[in-house]
């Protein structure tokens, strides 16, 4: 199955949400699903985390209401990858 996951937080951030999401993604990869992960671009993002996992980092801006949160902006790259 092809699965796209859109997330506000992803690696390298470490918290419960990211840890749970990472475990879900790795298990889906292990069972043969193809994944596209769309996340806001941050410093030191991983380029590869699994065999069938594509990472798409979109431009982002800091969220004023929550420190550390970045809001991803739509991009042509994301649109092409989702299609």
Coordinates of C-alpha atoms in Angstrom, one line a residue:
X1 CA 0.0 0.0 0.0
X2 CA 1.2 3.6 -0.7
X3 CA 0.8 5.8 2.4
X4 CA 1.5 9.5 2.8
X5 CA 2.0 11.0 6.3
X6 CA 1.9 14.7 6.9
X7 CA 3.4 15.7 10.2
X8 CA 4.3 18.9 12.1
X9 CA 7.1 17.3 14.0
X10 CA 9.7 14.8 12.8
X11 CA 13.3 13.8 13.2
X12 CA 15.7 15.1 14.5
X13 CA 13.2 16.3 17.2
X14 CA 12.8 13.8 20.0
X15 CA 9.5 13.6 21.9
X16 CA 6.7 11.1 22.3
X17 CA 4.9 12.0 19.1
X18 CA 8.1 11.7 17.0
X19 CA 9.1 8.5 18.7
X20 CA 5.6 6.9 18.1
X21 CA 5.5 8.1 14.5
X22 CA 9.0 6.8 13.8
X23 CA 8.1 3.3 15.2
X24 CA 4.9 3.3 13.1
X25 CA 6.8 4.3 10.0
X26 CA 9.6 1.7 10.5
X27 CA 7.0 -1.1 11.1
X28 CA 5.0 -0.1 7.9
X29 CA 8.3 -0.1 6.0
X30 CA 9.3 -3.5 7.4
X31 CA 6.0 -5.0 6.2
X32 CA 6.5 -3.7 2.7
X33 CA 4.4 -0.6 2.5
X34 CA 5.7 2.5 0.5
X35 CA 5.7 5.7 2.6
X36 CA 6.0 9.3 1.8
X37 CA 6.7 11.5 4.9
X38 CA 6.0 15.2 4.5
X39 CA 7.5 17.3 7.3
X40 CA 8.7 20.9 7.8
X41 CA 12.3 21.5 7.0
X42 CA 14.6 22.0 10.0
X43 CA 18.3 21.7 10.7
X44 CA 20.0 18.3 10.5
X45 CA 17.1 16.4 8.9
X46 CA 17.8 12.8 8.1
X47 CA 18.0 12.0 4.4
X48 CA 17.0 8.3 4.7
X49 CA 15.4 6.2 7.5
X50 CA 14.2 3.1 5.7
X51 CA 14.1 1.1 2.5
X52 CA 10.7 2.1 1.2
X53 CA 10.4 5.5 2.8
X54 CA 10.6 8.8 0.9
X55 CA 11.2 12.0 2.9
X56 CA 9.9 15.3 1.6
X57 CA 10.9 18.3 3.6
X58 CA 8.9 21.5 2.8
X59 CA 9.9 25.1 3.5
X60 CA 8.7 26.2 6.9
X61 CA 8.4 29.2 9.2
X62 CA 8.5 29.3 13.0
X63 CA 5.1 29.1 14.8
X64 CA 4.8 32.0 17.2
X65 CA 2.5 30.2 19.6
X66 CA 4.6 27.1 20.3
X67 CA 8.4 27.2 20.6
X68 CA 10.1 24.7 18.4
X69 CA 7.2 24.2 16.2
X70 CA 7.6 25.0 12.5
X71 CA 4.7 25.4 10.1
X72 CA 5.2 23.7 6.7
X73 CA 4.3 25.6 3.6
X74 CA 2.9 24.1 0.5
X75 CA 5.5 23.6 -2.3
X76 CA 5.6 22.3 -5.8
X77 CA 8.0 19.6 -4.7
X78 CA 5.5 18.3 -2.3
X79 CA 2.7 18.4 -4.8
X80 CA 4.8 16.4 -7.4
X81 CA 5.8 13.8 -4.8
X82 CA 2.2 13.3 -3.6
X83 CA 0.9 12.8 -7.2

